[in-house]
Amino acid sequence: MSLLDVLSRIFSRESAPSKDIARERLRLVLVHDRASASPEFLNSLKEDLIKVIRDYLDIDEEALQVNLENEDNSIALIANIPVRGFKRKGNEAVSS
Amino acid sequence: MKSRVIVITSGKGGVGKTTTTANLGTALAMMGKKVIMIDTDIGLRNLDVVMGLENRIVFDIVDAVNGHCKLKQALIKDKRFDGLYLLPAAQTKDKTAVSPHQMKNMTNELRKDFDFILVDCPAGIEQGFKNAIAGADKAVVVATPEVSSVRDADRIIGLLEAAGLTETKLIINRIRSKMVKRGDMMDISDIIDILAIELLGVVPEDEAIVVSTNRGEPAVLENVSRAGAAYRRIARRLTGEEVPMYSLDDPENIMDKFKKMLKLAR
């Protein structure tokens, strides 16, 4: 890095090298792209979630929502799963 | 040798698909291979001018698939190499003038006479893309070290996989070693990590590409062009030869040596 580069970096108040910013932005945008490019992705995730939770809880399968959301430079999987009640059988399965 | 149909694609426009097709085709012909380059960018043909063959066009791809001429009549022989041919795109039609089924039949017919069938794909993911990949055995994705290009490359790799093309390889084009060194351009490992596909080669940014396009003479014909040298190495890899990756570093000059000595002294 030449002296000029160092000086321009100091005076332009850049924190991270721009390639790190590029890489981070790409990582975030591609998670979204890949998920939305295949609508089956979220659907099959939803179906598998239902399969697992069904053993433990009585849930409203129709109202279940699964989405990927952007939150401050990170991606979160947000699932909204209305619970109708606990399953006695499920409790036994967990404790045994 | 079994003939291969390779589609050169990218999603984003302007990253160097046509330049890559012209240079790889020419480099393979220099190695004695029989090569046909197909321009599938109907309505926006350019491979002919990059190759300097624009004055020789009589028939085009649409004439050939619709039976207005025989396939062989539409092939333009290169002025430099005996084994090199171009099938130009039509300029007055649109992408729907050819169907994926017709493309597949045509590339299969060309297998009889050629070792390599290079298909230059148009930008985008619509009909032109579908036509270009229809008859391909393998795909080469060209990307530049920019967010927009890498993003589109990722989308294209997904679409190629969905179409059954799973052995896709990547060419990183127009990389600038100085910008990479000062952290202002993504480097090879950044891009490979993100896209998770095999690297076929790296082509440095080179003004000689503009000059060679001005002249209609692919850069692989120039001994001094660094991009040309990179393309010659990629062509050797396409024939199955093991070739070490192109080094990004410029040949060490006196100033670099001096800087190294200073660092050592500290």
Coordinates of C-alpha atoms in Angstrom, one line a residue:
Chain A
M1 CA 0.0 0.0 0.0
S2 CA 1.5 3.3 -1.0
L3 CA 1.6 6.4 1.2
L4 CA -1.1 8.0 -0.9
D5 CA -3.4 5.0 -0.3
V6 CA -2.8 5.2 3.4
L7 CA -3.5 8.9 3.5
S8 CA -6.6 8.7 1.4
R9 CA -7.9 5.9 3.6
I10 CA -7.3 8.0 6.7
F11 CA -8.9 11.1 5.3
S12 CA -11.9 9.4 3.7
R13 CA -12.7 7.8 7.1
E14 CA -13.1 4.4 5.6
S15 CA -13.2 1.7 8.2
A16 CA -13.1 -1.7 6.4
P17 CA -11.5 -2.3 3.0
S18 CA -14.4 -2.1 0.5
K19 CA -13.9 -5.7 -0.6
D20 CA -15.0 -6.8 2.9
I21 CA -18.2 -4.7 2.5
A22 CA -18.8 -6.3 -0.9
R23 CA -18.3 -9.8 0.4
E24 CA -20.7 -9.2 3.3
R25 CA -23.4 -7.6 1.2
L26 CA -23.1 -10.5 -1.3
R27 CA -23.5 -13.0 1.5
L28 CA -26.7 -11.4 2.7
V29 CA -28.2 -10.8 -0.7
L30 CA -27.5 -14.4 -1.8
V31 CA -29.2 -16.0 1.2
H32 CA -32.4 -14.1 0.1
D33 CA -31.8 -14.8 -3.6
R34 CA -31.3 -18.5 -3.1
A35 CA -34.3 -18.8 -0.8
S36 CA -36.6 -16.9 -3.1
A37 CA -35.3 -18.5 -6.3
S38 CA -36.7 -21.8 -5.1
P39 CA -40.2 -21.4 -3.5
E40 CA -40.0 -25.1 -2.6
F41 CA -37.2 -24.2 -0.1
L42 CA -39.4 -22.5 2.4
N43 CA -42.3 -24.9 1.8
S44 CA -40.3 -28.0 2.5
L45 CA -38.7 -26.3 5.5
K46 CA -42.2 -25.5 6.7
E47 CA -43.4 -29.1 6.2
D48 CA -40.4 -30.6 8.0
L49 CA -41.0 -28.1 10.9
I50 CA -44.6 -29.2 11.2
K51 CA -43.5 -32.9 11.3
V52 CA -41.2 -32.3 14.2
I53 CA -43.4 -30.0 16.2
R54 CA -46.5 -32.1 15.7
D55 CA -45.1 -34.7 18.1
Y56 CA -44.8 -32.2 20.9
L57 CA -47.4 -29.5 20.4
D58 CA -50.9 -29.2 18.9
I59 CA -50.3 -26.4 16.4
D60 CA -52.4 -24.5 13.9
E61 CA -50.8 -25.9 10.8
E62 CA -52.7 -23.6 8.4
A63 CA -51.6 -20.4 10.2
L64 CA -48.0 -21.4 10.5
Q65 CA -45.7 -18.8 8.9
V66 CA -42.0 -19.2 8.0
N67 CA -40.0 -16.3 6.6
L68 CA -36.4 -15.1 6.1
E69 CA -36.0 -11.5 7.4
N70 CA -33.1 -9.0 7.2
E71 CA -32.2 -7.6 10.6
D72 CA -29.2 -5.3 11.0
N73 CA -26.7 -7.1 8.7
S74 CA -27.9 -10.5 9.6
I75 CA -30.6 -12.8 8.4
A76 CA -33.1 -14.4 10.7
L77 CA -35.5 -17.3 10.1
I78 CA -38.7 -16.0 11.7
A79 CA -41.3 -18.7 12.4
N80 CA -44.8 -17.8 13.7
I81 CA -46.4 -21.0 15.0
P82 CA -49.7 -20.6 16.8
V83 CA -50.0 -23.2 19.5
R84 CA -53.4 -24.7 20.3
G85 CA -52.3 -26.9 23.2
F86 CA -49.7 -29.3 24.6
K87 CA -49.8 -32.9 23.9
R88 CA -49.9 -35.3 26.8
K89 CA -48.3 -37.9 24.6
G90 CA -45.6 -35.5 23.7
N91 CA -44.7 -34.9 27.3
E92 CA -44.4 -38.6 27.9
A93 CA -42.2 -39.0 24.9
V94 CA -39.8 -36.3 26.1
S95 CA -39.6 -37.5 29.7
S96 CA -39.1 -41.2 28.8
Chain B
M1 CA -11.5 -37.2 -28.8
K2 CA -15.2 -37.0 -27.9
S3 CA -16.6 -33.6 -29.0
R4 CA -17.9 -31.3 -26.3
V5 CA -20.5 -28.6 -26.3
I6 CA -19.6 -25.9 -23.8
V7 CA -21.9 -22.9 -23.2
I8 CA -20.2 -19.6 -22.0
T9 CA -22.7 -17.7 -19.9
S10 CA -22.9 -15.1 -17.1
G11 CA -26.3 -13.7 -16.4
K12 CA -25.0 -10.1 -16.3
G13 CA -24.0 -8.4 -19.5
G14 CA -20.7 -6.8 -20.3
V15 CA -18.6 -9.2 -18.2
G16 CA -16.8 -10.7 -21.2
K17 CA -18.7 -13.7 -22.5
T18 CA -18.1 -12.9 -26.1
T19 CA -14.4 -12.0 -25.6
T20 CA -14.0 -15.2 -23.7
T21 CA -15.7 -17.3 -26.4
A22 CA -13.6 -15.7 -29.1
N23 CA -10.3 -16.1 -27.3
L24 CA -11.0 -19.7 -26.1
G25 CA -12.1 -20.7 -29.6
T26 CA -9.1 -19.2 -31.2
A27 CA -6.7 -20.7 -28.6
L28 CA -8.2 -24.1 -29.1
A29 CA -7.8 -23.8 -32.8
M30 CA -4.2 -22.7 -32.3
M31 CA -3.7 -26.1 -30.5
G32 CA -5.0 -27.9 -33.7
K33 CA -8.5 -28.5 -32.4
K34 CA -11.6 -28.3 -34.7
V35 CA -13.7 -25.5 -33.2
I36 CA -17.1 -24.0 -34.0
M37 CA -18.2 -20.9 -32.1
I38 CA -22.0 -20.2 -32.1
D39 CA -23.3 -16.7 -31.4
T40 CA -26.8 -17.2 -29.8
D41 CA -27.3 -13.5 -29.1
I42 CA -30.0 -13.1 -31.8
G43 CA -30.7 -9.4 -32.4
L44 CA -27.5 -8.2 -30.8
R45 CA -24.7 -10.3 -32.5
N46 CA -21.2 -9.4 -31.7
L47 CA -19.0 -12.4 -31.9
D48 CA -18.5 -11.8 -35.6
V49 CA -16.9 -8.3 -35.0
V50 CA -14.8 -9.5 -32.1
M51 CA -13.4 -12.2 -34.5
G52 CA -13.1 -9.7 -37.4
L53 CA -15.4 -11.9 -39.6
E54 CA -18.3 -9.5 -39.9
N55 CA -17.8 -9.0 -43.7
R56 CA -18.1 -12.7 -44.5
I57 CA -21.6 -13.3 -43.2
V58 CA -24.0 -14.6 -45.7
F59 CA -26.4 -16.8 -43.7
D60 CA -27.0 -17.0 -40.0
I61 CA -28.2 -19.3 -37.2
V62 CA -31.9 -18.6 -38.0
D63 CA -31.4 -19.4 -41.7
A64 CA -29.8 -22.6 -40.7
V65 CA -32.4 -23.9 -38.2
N66 CA -35.3 -22.9 -40.4
G67 CA -33.8 -24.6 -43.4
H68 CA -33.3 -21.5 -45.5
C69 CA -29.7 -22.9 -46.1
K70 CA -27.8 -26.0 -45.1
L71 CA -26.1 -25.8 -41.7
K72 CA -22.6 -26.0 -43.4
Q73 CA -23.5 -23.0 -45.6
A74 CA -24.0 -20.8 -42.6
L75 CA -20.6 -21.6 -41.1
I76 CA -18.0 -19.0 -41.6
K77 CA -14.4 -20.2 -41.9
D78 CA -11.9 -18.1 -39.8
K79 CA -9.3 -16.2 -41.8
R80 CA -6.4 -17.4 -39.6
F81 CA -7.0 -21.0 -38.7
D82 CA -8.3 -23.9 -40.8
G83 CA -10.1 -25.6 -38.0
L84 CA -12.0 -22.6 -36.7
Y85 CA -15.5 -21.7 -37.7
L86 CA -18.2 -19.2 -36.6
L87 CA -22.0 -19.6 -36.8
P88 CA -23.3 -16.0 -36.5
A89 CA -26.5 -14.9 -34.8
A90 CA -29.2 -13.3 -36.8
Q91 CA -29.4 -9.5 -36.4
T92 CA -32.9 -8.7 -37.5
K93 CA -34.9 -11.4 -35.7
D94 CA -35.5 -11.9 -31.9
K95 CA -34.6 -14.8 -29.5
T96 CA -37.9 -16.7 -30.2
A97 CA -36.7 -17.3 -33.8
V98 CA -34.9 -20.4 -32.4
S99 CA -36.2 -23.0 -30.0
P100 CA -34.2 -25.0 -27.4
H101 CA -35.2 -28.2 -29.3
Q102 CA -33.7 -26.8 -32.6
M103 CA -30.5 -25.8 -30.7
K104 CA -30.1 -29.2 -29.3
N105 CA -30.5 -30.8 -32.7
M106 CA -28.0 -28.4 -34.3
T107 CA -25.3 -28.8 -31.7
N108 CA -25.7 -32.6 -32.0
E109 CA -25.2 -32.4 -35.7
L110 CA -22.1 -30.3 -35.3
R111 CA -20.5 -32.9 -33.0
K112 CA -19.7 -35.0 -36.1
D113 CA -17.3 -32.4 -37.4
F114 CA -15.9 -30.5 -34.4
D115 CA -14.0 -31.2 -31.2
F116 CA -15.3 -28.2 -29.4
I117 CA -18.6 -26.4 -29.9
L118 CA -18.5 -23.2 -27.9
V119 CA -21.9 -21.5 -27.4
D120 CA -21.8 -17.8 -26.7
C121 CA -24.8 -17.1 -24.5
P122 CA -26.7 -13.8 -24.4
A123 CA -27.1 -11.8 -21.1
G124 CA -30.3 -12.5 -19.2
I125 CA -32.1 -15.6 -18.1
E126 CA -34.9 -15.7 -20.7
Q127 CA -35.4 -17.5 -24.0
G128 CA -31.9 -16.7 -25.3
F129 CA -30.3 -18.3 -22.2
K130 CA -32.6 -21.3 -22.5
N131 CA -31.7 -21.7 -26.2
A132 CA -27.9 -21.4 -25.5
I133 CA -27.8 -24.1 -22.7
A134 CA -30.2 -26.5 -24.5
G135 CA -27.6 -28.6 -26.2
A136 CA -24.7 -28.0 -23.8
D137 CA -22.7 -30.8 -22.0
K138 CA -20.9 -28.3 -19.8
A139 CA -21.1 -24.6 -18.8
V140 CA -18.5 -22.0 -18.1
V141 CA -19.7 -19.0 -16.1
V142 CA -17.8 -15.7 -16.6
A143 CA -17.9 -13.3 -13.7
T144 CA -16.0 -10.1 -12.8
P145 CA -15.0 -9.3 -9.2
E146 CA -18.1 -7.1 -8.6
V147 CA -21.1 -7.6 -6.4
S148 CA -23.6 -7.4 -9.3
S149 CA -21.7 -9.8 -11.5
V150 CA -21.1 -12.4 -8.7
R151 CA -24.8 -12.2 -7.6
D152 CA -26.0 -12.9 -11.2
A153 CA -23.4 -15.7 -11.5
D154 CA -24.9 -17.3 -8.4
R155 CA -28.4 -17.1 -10.0
I156 CA -27.1 -18.6 -13.3
I157 CA -25.4 -21.5 -11.5
G158 CA -28.7 -22.3 -9.8
L159 CA -30.5 -22.2 -13.1
L160 CA -27.8 -24.4 -14.8
E161 CA -28.1 -26.9 -12.0
A162 CA -31.9 -27.0 -12.4
A163 CA -31.3 -27.7 -16.1
G164 CA -29.0 -30.6 -15.3
L165 CA -25.7 -28.9 -15.9
T166 CA -23.9 -29.6 -12.6
E167 CA -20.2 -29.4 -13.5
T168 CA -20.2 -25.7 -14.1
K169 CA -16.8 -24.0 -13.8
L170 CA -15.9 -20.3 -13.3
I171 CA -13.7 -17.8 -15.1
I172 CA -13.0 -14.7 -13.1
N173 CA -12.5 -12.0 -15.6
R174 CA -10.9 -8.5 -15.4
I175 CA -9.3 -8.9 -12.1
R176 CA -6.9 -6.0 -11.1
S177 CA -4.1 -7.1 -8.8
K178 CA -3.4 -3.6 -7.5
M179 CA -7.0 -3.2 -6.3
V180 CA -7.0 -6.7 -4.8
K181 CA -3.8 -5.9 -3.0
R182 CA -5.2 -2.8 -1.4
G183 CA -8.4 -4.5 -0.4
D184 CA -10.7 -2.7 -2.8
M185 CA -11.5 -5.7 -5.0
M186 CA -12.7 -9.2 -4.0
D187 CA -10.0 -11.7 -4.6
I188 CA -10.3 -15.2 -6.1
S189 CA -10.9 -17.0 -2.8
D190 CA -13.6 -14.6 -1.8
I191 CA -15.5 -15.3 -5.0
I192 CA -14.9 -19.1 -5.0
D193 CA -16.1 -19.2 -1.3
I194 CA -19.3 -17.4 -2.2
L195 CA -20.2 -19.3 -5.4
A196 CA -18.8 -22.7 -4.2
I197 CA -17.9 -23.9 -7.7
E198 CA -14.6 -25.0 -9.4
L199 CA -12.3 -22.3 -10.8
L200 CA -11.4 -22.8 -14.4
G201 CA -9.2 -19.7 -14.7
V202 CA -8.5 -16.1 -13.9
V203 CA -8.1 -13.4 -16.6
P204 CA -6.4 -10.1 -15.6
E205 CA -7.7 -6.7 -16.7
D206 CA -5.8 -5.8 -19.8
E207 CA -5.9 -2.9 -22.2
A208 CA -4.8 -5.2 -25.0
I209 CA -8.4 -6.6 -25.0
V210 CA -9.7 -3.2 -26.2
V211 CA -7.0 -3.0 -28.8
S212 CA -7.6 -6.5 -30.0
T213 CA -11.3 -5.9 -30.2
N214 CA -10.7 -2.7 -32.2
R215 CA -8.7 -4.8 -34.7
G216 CA -10.9 -7.9 -34.7
E217 CA -7.9 -10.0 -33.7
P218 CA -8.4 -12.1 -30.5
A219 CA -5.8 -11.3 -27.8
V220 CA -4.6 -14.9 -27.6
L221 CA -2.8 -14.2 -30.9
E222 CA -0.7 -11.5 -29.1
N223 CA 2.3 -12.9 -27.2
V224 CA 2.5 -9.8 -25.0
S225 CA -1.1 -9.7 -23.8
R226 CA -1.5 -11.0 -20.2
A227 CA -5.2 -11.6 -20.8
G228 CA -4.3 -13.5 -24.0
A229 CA -1.8 -15.7 -22.1
A230 CA -4.5 -16.4 -19.4
Y231 CA -7.0 -17.5 -22.1
R232 CA -4.4 -19.8 -23.7
R233 CA -3.9 -21.5 -20.3
I234 CA -7.6 -21.8 -19.8
A235 CA -7.9 -23.4 -23.3
R236 CA -5.3 -26.0 -22.3
R237 CA -7.3 -26.8 -19.2
L238 CA -10.4 -27.3 -21.4
T239 CA -8.5 -30.1 -23.3
G240 CA -7.8 -31.8 -20.0
E241 CA -4.3 -30.6 -19.4
E242 CA -3.2 -29.7 -15.9
V243 CA -2.1 -26.1 -15.9
P244 CA -1.1 -24.1 -12.7
M245 CA -3.3 -21.1 -12.0
Y246 CA -2.3 -17.8 -13.5
S247 CA -0.4 -15.7 -10.9
L248 CA -2.0 -12.4 -10.1
D249 CA 1.3 -10.9 -9.2
D250 CA 3.0 -8.7 -11.8
P251 CA 6.5 -9.8 -12.6
E252 CA 8.6 -8.5 -9.7
N253 CA 10.2 -5.2 -10.5
I254 CA 13.0 -3.3 -8.8
M255 CA 10.7 -1.3 -6.6
D256 CA 9.0 -4.4 -5.3
K257 CA 12.3 -5.9 -4.4
F258 CA 13.3 -2.7 -2.7
K259 CA 10.1 -2.6 -0.6
K260 CA 10.6 -6.2 0.4
M261 CA 14.2 -5.4 1.6
L262 CA 12.8 -2.5 3.6
K263 CA 10.2 -4.8 5.3
L264 CA 12.9 -7.3 6.1
A265 CA 15.0 -4.7 7.7
R266 CA 12.3 -3.6 10.1

